[in-house]
Amino acid sequence: AAAKVLATEPANARALWIVARAAEMAGDFHRAAERYRKVLEADPSWWETRQTLATILYARLGRSDEARRELEAVLRSSPHAGSARALLSEILYREGETARARAEALSALRDDPDSPQALVVLGQILLAEGKRGEAEELFRRALRAPGGAPLAHYGLGMIAGEEKKWAEAVEHF
């Protein structure tokens, strides 16, 4: 159906989105990214699509610089998009920009106090600072949050390992 619409309306954002989503679901992430860009050319106001594009660029294609630019564009148009801010905090943390990652994670948590991604990033920062108790609390909150955060298990495993609680560490890894 989308192909028929695109044959007569090549800039139909909804039809372009369907094609992009189909490529994403098929695991063709290069094609999905290309198609999501076409959606945004047709209608730049779709910030959720821009965020999806950023997620693919970062998590599937390893193109964190491009993902950052897309997320910053999302936040310019929708400053309270907590999930975009949480993803940006993760990218910043992984790139060694700890201070900015902390600020973005805290801001994401103001918009969404149960953001598993932001909780994990903040937990990782606190763990690196040697604040195990605070980090553990955040990792446990992340696991209880809707959607959970599997990476929180890694953080809890690291804490258990540091405390030489080997059986508990293994459970989390």
Coordinates of N, CA, C and O in Angstrom, one line a residue:
A1 N 0.8 -1.2 0.0 CA 0.0 0.0 0.0 C 0.9 1.3 0.0 O 0.5 2.2 -0.7
A2 N 2.0 1.2 0.8 CA 2.8 2.4 0.8 C 3.5 2.7 -0.5 O 3.6 3.8 -1.0
A3 N 3.8 1.6 -1.2 CA 4.4 1.7 -2.6 C 3.5 2.4 -3.5 O 3.9 3.3 -4.3
K4 N 2.2 2.1 -3.5 CA 1.2 2.7 -4.3 C 1.1 4.2 -4.0 O 1.0 5.0 -4.9
V5 N 1.0 4.5 -2.8 CA 1.0 5.9 -2.4 C 2.2 6.7 -2.8 O 2.1 7.8 -3.4
L6 N 3.4 6.1 -2.7 CA 4.6 6.8 -3.0 C 4.8 6.9 -4.6 O 5.4 7.9 -5.0
A7 N 4.1 6.1 -5.3 CA 4.1 6.2 -6.8 C 3.5 7.5 -7.2 O 3.9 8.1 -8.2
T8 N 2.5 7.9 -6.5 CA 1.8 9.2 -6.9 C 2.1 10.3 -6.0 O 2.0 11.5 -6.4
E9 N 2.6 10.0 -4.7 CA 3.0 11.1 -3.8 C 4.3 10.7 -3.2 O 4.4 10.2 -2.1
P10 N 5.4 11.0 -3.9 CA 6.7 10.5 -3.4 C 7.2 11.2 -2.1 O 8.2 10.7 -1.5
A11 N 6.6 12.2 -1.7 CA 7.0 12.9 -0.5 C 6.0 12.7 0.6 O 5.9 13.5 1.6
N12 N 5.2 11.7 0.5 CA 4.2 11.4 1.6 C 4.9 10.8 2.8 O 5.4 9.7 2.8
A13 N 5.0 11.6 3.8 CA 5.7 11.3 5.0 C 5.3 10.0 5.7 O 6.1 9.1 6.1
R14 N 4.0 9.8 5.7 CA 3.5 8.5 6.4 C 3.9 7.3 5.6 O 4.3 6.3 6.2
A15 N 3.7 7.3 4.3 CA 4.1 6.2 3.4 C 5.6 6.0 3.5 O 6.1 4.8 3.6
L16 N 6.4 7.0 3.5 CA 7.9 6.9 3.6 C 8.2 6.3 5.0 O 9.1 5.5 5.1
W17 N 7.5 6.7 6.0 CA 7.7 6.1 7.4 C 7.5 4.6 7.4 O 8.2 3.8 8.0
I18 N 6.4 4.2 6.7 CA 6.1 2.7 6.7 C 7.2 2.0 6.0 O 7.6 0.9 6.5
V19 N 7.8 2.5 4.9 CA 8.9 1.8 4.2 C 10.1 1.8 5.1 O 10.8 0.8 5.2
A20 N 10.4 2.9 5.8 CA 11.5 3.0 6.7 C 11.4 2.0 7.8 O 12.3 1.2 8.2
R21 N 10.2 1.9 8.4 CA 10.0 1.0 9.5 C 10.1 -0.5 9.1 O 10.6 -1.3 9.8
A22 N 9.6 -0.8 7.9 CA 9.7 -2.1 7.3 C 11.2 -2.5 7.2 O 11.6 -3.6 7.5
A23 N 12.0 -1.6 6.7 CA 13.5 -1.8 6.5 C 14.1 -2.1 7.9 O 14.9 -3.0 8.1
E24 N 13.7 -1.2 8.9 CA 14.2 -1.4 10.2 C 13.9 -2.8 10.8 O 14.7 -3.5 11.4
M25 N 12.6 -3.2 10.7 CA 12.1 -4.5 11.2 C 12.8 -5.6 10.5 O 13.0 -6.7 11.1
A26 N 13.2 -5.4 9.2 CA 13.9 -6.5 8.5 C 15.4 -6.5 8.8 O 16.1 -7.4 8.3
G27 N 15.8 -5.6 9.6 CA 17.2 -5.6 10.0 C 18.2 -4.9 9.0 O 19.4 -5.0 9.2
D28 N 17.6 -4.2 8.1 CA 18.4 -3.5 7.1 C 18.5 -2.1 7.6 O 17.8 -1.1 7.1
F29 N 19.5 -1.9 8.5 CA 19.6 -0.6 9.2 C 20.1 0.5 8.3 O 19.7 1.7 8.5
H30 N 21.0 0.2 7.4 CA 21.5 1.3 6.5 C 20.3 1.8 5.6 O 20.1 3.0 5.5
R31 N 19.5 0.9 5.1 CA 18.3 1.3 4.3 C 17.3 2.1 5.2 O 16.7 3.1 4.8
A32 N 17.1 1.6 6.4 CA 16.2 2.2 7.3 C 16.6 3.7 7.6 O 15.8 4.6 7.6
A33 N 17.9 3.8 7.9 CA 18.4 5.2 8.2 C 18.2 6.1 7.0 O 17.7 7.3 7.1
E34 N 18.5 5.6 5.8 CA 18.2 6.4 4.6 C 16.8 6.7 4.4 O 16.4 7.9 4.1
R35 N 15.9 5.8 4.7 CA 14.4 6.0 4.5 C 13.9 7.0 5.6 O 13.1 7.8 5.3
Y36 N 14.4 6.9 6.8 CA 14.0 7.8 7.9 C 14.4 9.2 7.5 O 13.7 10.2 7.8
R37 N 15.6 9.4 6.9 CA 16.0 10.7 6.5 C 15.0 11.3 5.4 O 14.7 12.5 5.4
K38 N 14.5 10.4 4.6 CA 13.5 10.9 3.6 C 12.2 11.3 4.3 O 11.6 12.3 3.8
V39 N 11.8 10.6 5.3 CA 10.7 11.0 6.1 C 10.9 12.4 6.6 O 10.0 13.3 6.5
L40 N 12.1 12.7 7.1 CA 12.4 14.0 7.7 C 12.5 15.1 6.7 O 12.2 16.2 7.0
E41 N 12.9 14.7 5.5 CA 12.9 15.7 4.4 C 11.5 16.1 4.1 O 11.2 17.2 3.8
A42 N 10.6 15.1 4.1 CA 9.2 15.3 3.8 C 8.5 16.1 4.9 O 7.6 17.0 4.6
D43 N 8.8 15.8 6.1 CA 8.2 16.5 7.3 C 9.2 16.6 8.4 O 9.3 15.6 9.2
P44 N 10.0 17.6 8.5 CA 11.0 17.7 9.6 C 10.5 17.8 11.0 O 11.2 17.7 12.0
S45 N 9.1 18.0 11.2 CA 8.6 18.1 12.5 C 8.4 16.8 13.2 O 8.1 16.8 14.4
W46 N 8.6 15.7 12.6 CA 8.5 14.4 13.2 C 9.7 14.1 14.1 O 10.5 13.3 13.7
W47 N 9.7 14.6 15.3 CA 10.8 14.4 16.2 C 11.0 13.0 16.6 O 12.1 12.5 16.8
E48 N 9.9 12.3 16.7 CA 10.0 10.9 17.1 C 10.8 10.1 16.1 O 11.6 9.2 16.4
T49 N 10.6 10.4 14.8 CA 11.3 9.8 13.7 C 12.7 10.1 13.8 O 13.6 9.3 13.6
R50 N 13.0 11.4 14.1 CA 14.4 11.8 14.2 C 15.1 11.0 15.3 O 16.3 10.6 15.2
Q51 N 14.4 10.8 16.4 CA 15.0 10.0 17.5 C 15.2 8.6 17.1 O 16.2 8.0 17.5
T52 N 14.3 8.0 16.4 CA 14.4 6.6 15.9 C 15.7 6.6 15.0 O 16.5 5.6 15.1
L53 N 15.8 7.5 14.1 CA 17.0 7.6 13.3 C 18.3 7.7 14.1 O 19.2 6.9 13.9
A54 N 18.3 8.5 15.1 CA 19.4 8.6 16.0 C 19.8 7.3 16.7 O 20.9 6.9 16.8
T55 N 18.7 6.6 17.1 CA 18.9 5.3 17.8 C 19.6 4.3 16.8 O 20.5 3.6 17.2
I56 N 19.1 4.3 15.6 CA 19.7 3.4 14.6 C 21.1 3.8 14.3 O 22.0 2.9 14.2
L57 N 21.4 5.1 14.1 CA 22.7 5.5 13.8 C 23.7 5.1 14.9 O 24.8 4.7 14.6
Y58 N 23.2 5.3 16.2 CA 24.1 5.0 17.3 C 24.2 3.5 17.6 O 25.3 2.9 17.6
A59 N 23.1 2.9 17.8 CA 23.1 1.5 18.3 C 23.3 0.4 17.3 O 23.8 -0.6 17.6
R60 N 22.9 0.7 16.0 CA 23.0 -0.3 15.0 C 24.1 0.0 14.0 O 24.7 -1.0 13.4
L61 N 24.5 1.3 13.8 CA 25.5 1.6 12.8 C 26.8 2.2 13.4 O 27.7 2.4 12.6
G62 N 26.8 2.4 14.7 CA 28.0 2.9 15.3 C 28.4 4.3 14.9 O 29.5 4.7 15.0
R63 N 27.4 5.1 14.4 CA 27.7 6.5 14.0 C 27.2 7.5 15.0 O 26.2 8.2 14.8
S64 N 28.0 7.6 16.1 CA 27.5 8.4 17.3 C 27.5 9.9 17.0 O 26.7 10.6 17.5
D65 N 28.4 10.4 16.2 CA 28.5 11.8 15.8 C 27.2 12.2 15.2 O 26.5 13.2 15.5
E66 N 26.7 11.4 14.2 CA 25.5 11.7 13.5 C 24.3 11.6 14.4 O 23.4 12.4 14.4
A67 N 24.3 10.6 15.3 CA 23.3 10.4 16.3 C 23.2 11.6 17.2 O 22.1 12.0 17.5
R68 N 24.3 12.1 17.7 CA 24.3 13.2 18.5 C 23.6 14.4 17.8 O 22.8 15.1 18.5
R69 N 24.0 14.7 16.6 CA 23.4 15.8 15.9 C 21.9 15.6 15.7 O 21.1 16.6 15.9
E70 N 21.4 14.4 15.5 CA 20.0 14.2 15.4 C 19.3 14.4 16.7 O 18.2 15.0 16.8
L71 N 19.9 13.9 17.8 CA 19.3 14.1 19.1 C 19.3 15.6 19.5 O 18.3 16.1 20.1
E72 N 20.3 16.3 19.2 CA 20.4 17.7 19.5 C 19.3 18.5 18.8 O 18.7 19.4 19.3
A73 N 19.0 18.0 17.5 CA 17.9 18.6 16.8 C 16.6 18.3 17.4 O 15.7 19.2 17.5
V74 N 16.4 17.1 17.9 CA 15.2 16.7 18.6 C 15.0 17.6 19.8 O 13.9 18.2 20.0
L75 N 16.0 17.8 20.6 CA 15.9 18.6 21.8 C 15.7 20.1 21.6 O 15.1 20.8 22.4
R76 N 16.1 20.6 20.4 CA 15.9 22.0 20.0 C 14.4 22.1 19.8 O 13.8 23.2 20.2
S77 N 13.7 21.1 19.2 CA 12.3 21.3 18.9 C 11.4 20.8 20.0 O 10.3 21.2 20.1
S78 N 11.9 19.8 20.8 CA 11.1 19.2 21.9 C 12.1 19.1 23.1 O 12.6 18.0 23.4
P79 N 12.3 20.2 23.8 CA 13.3 20.1 24.9 C 12.9 19.2 26.1 O 13.8 18.8 26.8
H80 N 11.7 18.7 26.1 CA 11.3 17.8 27.2 C 11.2 16.4 26.7 O 10.5 15.6 27.4
A81 N 11.8 16.1 25.6 CA 11.8 14.7 25.1 C 12.9 13.9 25.9 O 14.0 13.8 25.5
G82 N 12.4 13.4 27.1 CA 13.3 12.8 28.0 C 14.1 11.6 27.4 O 15.2 11.3 27.7
S83 N 13.4 10.8 26.6 CA 14.1 9.6 26.0 C 15.2 10.0 25.1 O 16.2 9.3 25.1
A84 N 15.0 11.1 24.4 CA 16.1 11.6 23.5 C 17.3 12.1 24.4 O 18.4 11.8 24.1
R85 N 16.9 12.8 25.4 CA 18.0 13.3 26.3 C 18.7 12.1 27.0 O 19.9 12.2 27.2
A86 N 18.0 11.1 27.4 CA 18.6 9.9 28.0 C 19.6 9.2 27.0 O 20.7 8.8 27.4
L87 N 19.2 9.1 25.8 CA 20.1 8.5 24.8 C 21.3 9.3 24.5 O 22.4 8.9 24.5
L88 N 21.1 10.7 24.5 CA 22.2 11.6 24.3 C 23.2 11.4 25.5 O 24.4 11.4 25.4
S89 N 22.6 11.3 26.7 CA 23.5 11.1 27.9 C 24.3 9.8 27.8 O 25.5 9.8 28.1
E90 N 23.8 8.8 27.2 CA 24.5 7.5 27.1 C 25.7 7.7 26.1 O 26.8 7.3 26.3
I91 N 25.4 8.4 25.0 CA 26.4 8.6 24.0 C 27.5 9.5 24.5 O 28.7 9.2 24.4
L92 N 27.1 10.5 25.2 CA 28.2 11.4 25.8 C 29.0 10.7 26.9 O 30.2 10.8 26.9
Y93 N 28.4 9.8 27.7 CA 29.1 9.0 28.7 C 30.1 8.1 28.0 O 31.3 8.0 28.3
R94 N 29.7 7.4 27.0 CA 30.6 6.5 26.2 C 31.7 7.2 25.5 O 32.8 6.6 25.3
E95 N 31.5 8.5 25.2 CA 32.6 9.2 24.5 C 33.4 10.0 25.5 O 34.3 10.8 25.1
G96 N 33.2 9.8 26.8 CA 34.1 10.4 27.8 C 33.7 11.8 28.3 O 34.4 12.4 29.0
E97 N 32.5 12.2 27.9 CA 32.0 13.6 28.3 C 31.1 13.4 29.5 O 29.9 13.6 29.5
T98 N 31.8 13.0 30.6 CA 31.1 12.7 31.8 C 30.2 13.8 32.4 O 29.1 13.6 32.8
A99 N 30.8 15.0 32.5 CA 30.0 16.1 33.1 C 28.8 16.4 32.3 O 27.7 16.6 32.9
R100 N 28.9 16.4 31.0 CA 27.7 16.7 30.2 C 26.7 15.5 30.2 O 25.5 15.7 30.2
A101 N 27.3 14.3 30.2 CA 26.4 13.1 30.3 C 25.6 13.2 31.6 O 24.4 12.9 31.6
R102 N 26.3 13.5 32.7 CA 25.5 13.6 34.0 C 24.4 14.7 33.9 O 23.3 14.4 34.3
A103 N 24.7 15.8 33.3 CA 23.7 16.9 33.2 C 22.5 16.4 32.4 O 21.4 16.7 32.7
E104 N 22.8 15.8 31.2 CA 21.7 15.3 30.4 C 20.9 14.2 31.1 O 19.7 14.2 30.9
A105 N 21.6 13.3 31.8 CA 20.9 12.2 32.5 C 20.0 12.8 33.6 O 18.8 12.4 33.7
L106 N 20.5 13.8 34.3 CA 19.7 14.4 35.3 C 18.5 15.1 34.7 O 17.4 15.1 35.3
S107 N 18.7 15.8 33.6 CA 17.6 16.5 32.9 C 16.6 15.5 32.4 O 15.4 15.7 32.5
A108 N 17.0 14.4 31.9 CA 16.1 13.3 31.4 C 15.3 12.8 32.5 O 14.1 12.6 32.4
L109 N 15.9 12.6 33.7 CA 15.2 12.1 34.9 C 14.2 13.2 35.4 O 13.1 12.8 36.0
R110 N 14.4 14.4 35.2 CA 13.4 15.4 35.6 C 12.1 15.3 34.7 O 11.0 15.4 35.2
D111 N 12.4 15.0 33.4 CA 11.2 14.8 32.5 C 10.6 13.4 32.7 O 9.4 13.2 32.5
D112 N 11.4 12.4 33.0 CA 10.9 11.0 33.2 C 11.7 10.4 34.3 O 12.7 9.8 34.1
P113 N 11.2 10.4 35.5 CA 11.9 9.9 36.7 C 12.2 8.4 36.6 O 13.0 7.9 37.4
D114 N 11.5 7.7 35.7 CA 11.7 6.3 35.6 C 12.5 5.9 34.4 O 12.4 4.7 33.9
S115 N 13.2 6.8 33.7 CA 13.9 6.5 32.5 C 15.0 5.5 32.8 O 16.0 5.8 33.4
P116 N 14.9 4.2 32.4 CA 15.9 3.2 32.7 C 17.3 3.6 32.1 O 18.3 3.4 32.8
Q117 N 17.2 4.2 30.9 CA 18.5 4.6 30.3 C 19.2 5.6 31.1 O 20.4 5.5 31.3
A118 N 18.5 6.7 31.5 CA 19.1 7.7 32.3 C 19.6 7.2 33.6 O 20.7 7.6 34.1
L119 N 18.8 6.4 34.2 CA 19.2 5.8 35.5 C 20.5 5.0 35.4 O 21.4 5.1 36.3
V120 N 20.6 4.2 34.3 CA 21.8 3.4 34.2 C 23.0 4.3 33.9 O 24.1 4.1 34.5
V121 N 22.9 5.3 33.1 CA 24.0 6.3 32.8 C 24.5 6.9 34.1 O 25.7 6.9 34.4
L122 N 23.5 7.4 34.8 CA 23.9 8.1 36.1 C 24.5 7.1 37.1 O 25.5 7.4 37.7
G123 N 24.0 5.9 37.1 CA 24.6 4.8 37.9 C 26.0 4.5 37.5 O 26.9 4.3 38.4
Q124 N 26.3 4.4 36.2 CA 27.6 4.2 35.7 C 28.6 5.3 36.2 O 29.7 5.0 36.6
I125 N 28.1 6.5 36.1 CA 28.9 7.7 36.5 C 29.3 7.6 38.0 O 30.4 7.7 38.4
L126 N 28.2 7.3 38.8 CA 28.5 7.2 40.2 C 29.4 6.0 40.6 O 30.2 6.1 41.5
L127 N 29.2 4.9 39.9 CA 30.1 3.8 40.1 C 31.5 4.1 39.8 O 32.4 3.8 40.6
A128 N 31.7 4.8 38.7 CA 33.1 5.2 38.3 C 33.7 6.2 39.4 O 34.9 6.2 39.5
E129 N 32.8 6.9 40.1 CA 33.3 7.8 41.1 C 33.5 7.1 42.4 O 33.8 7.8 43.4
G130 N 33.2 5.8 42.5 CA 33.3 5.1 43.7 C 32.1 5.1 44.6 O 32.2 4.7 45.8
K131 N 31.0 5.6 44.2 CA 29.8 5.8 45.0 C 28.9 4.5 44.7 O 27.8 4.6 44.1
R132 N 29.4 3.4 45.2 CA 28.7 2.1 44.9 C 27.3 2.1 45.4 O 26.4 1.6 44.7
G133 N 27.0 2.5 46.6 CA 25.7 2.5 47.2 C 24.7 3.3 46.4 O 23.6 2.8 46.1
E134 N 25.1 4.5 46.0 CA 24.2 5.3 45.2 C 24.0 4.7 43.8 O 22.8 4.7 43.3
A135 N 25.0 4.2 43.2 CA 25.0 3.5 41.9 C 24.1 2.3 42.0 O 23.2 2.1 41.1
E136 N 24.2 1.5 43.0 CA 23.4 0.3 43.1 C 21.9 0.6 43.2 O 21.1 0.0 42.6
E137 N 21.6 1.7 44.0 CA 20.2 2.1 44.1 C 19.6 2.5 42.7 O 18.5 2.1 42.3
L138 N 20.4 3.2 41.9 CA 20.0 3.6 40.6 C 19.8 2.4 39.6 O 18.9 2.3 38.9
F139 N 20.8 1.5 39.7 CA 20.7 0.3 38.8 C 19.4 -0.5 39.2 O 18.7 -1.0 38.3
R140 N 19.1 -0.6 40.5 CA 17.9 -1.4 40.9 C 16.6 -0.6 40.5 O 15.7 -1.3 40.1
R141 N 16.6 0.7 40.6 CA 15.5 1.5 40.1 C 15.3 1.2 38.6 O 14.2 1.1 38.1
A142 N 16.4 1.2 37.8 CA 16.3 1.0 36.4 C 15.7 -0.4 36.1 O 14.9 -0.5 35.1
L143 N 16.1 -1.4 36.9 CA 15.5 -2.7 36.6 C 14.0 -2.8 36.9 O 13.2 -3.5 36.3
R144 N 13.6 -2.0 37.9 CA 12.1 -1.9 38.3 C 11.3 -1.0 37.3 O 10.1 -1.2 37.3
A145 N 12.0 -0.2 36.6 CA 11.2 0.8 35.7 C 10.6 0.1 34.6 O 11.0 -1.0 34.1
P146 N 9.5 0.6 34.1 CA 8.8 0.1 32.9 C 9.9 -0.1 31.7 O 10.6 0.9 31.4
G147 N 9.9 -1.2 31.2 CA 10.9 -1.5 30.1 C 12.2 -2.0 30.6 O 13.0 -2.5 29.9
G148 N 12.5 -1.7 31.9 CA 13.7 -2.2 32.5 C 15.0 -1.7 31.7 O 14.9 -1.0 30.8
A149 N 16.1 -2.2 32.2 CA 17.4 -1.8 31.5 C 18.4 -3.0 31.7 O 19.0 -3.0 32.8
P150 N 18.5 -3.9 30.8 CA 19.4 -5.0 31.0 C 20.8 -4.5 31.4 O 21.5 -5.3 32.1
L151 N 21.3 -3.4 30.9 CA 22.6 -2.9 31.3 C 22.8 -2.7 32.8 O 23.9 -2.7 33.3
A152 N 21.6 -2.5 33.4 CA 21.7 -2.3 34.9 C 22.2 -3.5 35.6 O 22.9 -3.5 36.6
H153 N 22.0 -4.7 35.0 CA 22.5 -6.0 35.5 C 24.0 -5.9 35.5 O 24.7 -6.4 36.4
Y154 N 24.6 -5.4 34.4 CA 26.0 -5.3 34.3 C 26.6 -4.5 35.5 O 27.6 -4.8 36.1
G155 N 26.0 -3.3 35.7 CA 26.4 -2.4 36.8 C 26.3 -3.1 38.2 O 27.2 -3.1 39.0
L156 N 25.2 -3.9 38.4 CA 25.0 -4.6 39.6 C 26.1 -5.7 39.8 O 26.6 -6.0 40.8
G157 N 26.4 -6.4 38.6 CA 27.4 -7.4 38.6 C 28.8 -6.8 39.0 O 29.6 -7.5 39.7
M158 N 29.1 -5.6 38.5 CA 30.3 -5.0 38.8 C 30.4 -4.7 40.3 O 31.5 -4.9 40.9
I159 N 29.4 -4.2 40.8 CA 29.3 -3.9 42.3 C 29.6 -5.1 43.1 O 30.4 -5.2 44.0
A160 N 28.8 -6.2 42.7 CA 28.9 -7.5 43.5 C 30.4 -8.0 43.3 O 30.9 -8.5 44.3
G161 N 31.0 -7.9 42.2 CA 32.3 -8.3 42.0 C 33.3 -7.6 42.8 O 34.2 -8.2 43.4
E162 N 33.1 -6.3 42.9 CA 34.0 -5.4 43.7 C 33.9 -5.8 45.2 O 34.9 -5.7 45.9
E163 N 32.7 -6.3 45.6 CA 32.5 -6.7 47.0 C 32.8 -8.2 47.2 O 32.5 -8.7 48.2
K164 N 33.4 -8.8 46.1 CA 33.7 -10.2 46.1 C 32.5 -11.1 46.4 O 32.7 -12.2 47.0
K165 N 31.4 -10.7 46.0 CA 30.2 -11.6 46.1 C 30.0 -12.2 44.7 O 29.2 -11.8 43.9
W166 N 30.8 -13.3 44.5 CA 31.0 -13.9 43.2 C 29.7 -14.5 42.7 O 29.4 -14.3 41.5
A167 N 28.9 -15.2 43.5 CA 27.7 -15.8 43.0 C 26.7 -14.7 42.5 O 26.1 -14.9 41.5
E168 N 26.6 -13.6 43.3 CA 25.7 -12.6 42.9 C 26.2 -11.9 41.6 O 25.4 -11.6 40.7
A169 N 27.5 -11.7 41.5 CA 28.0 -11.1 40.3 C 27.7 -11.9 39.1 O 27.2 -11.4 38.0
V170 N 27.8 -13.3 39.2 CA 27.5 -14.2 38.1 C 26.1 -14.1 37.7 O 25.7 -14.1 36.5
E171 N 25.2 -14.0 38.7 CA 23.8 -13.9 38.4 C 23.5 -12.7 37.5 O 22.6 -12.7 36.6
H172 N 24.2 -11.6 37.7 CA 23.9 -10.4 36.9 C 24.6 -10.4 35.5 O 24.1 -9.7 34.6
F173 N 25.7 -11.1 35.4 CA 26.3 -11.2 34.1 C 25.7 -12.3 33.3 O 25.6 -12.3 32.2

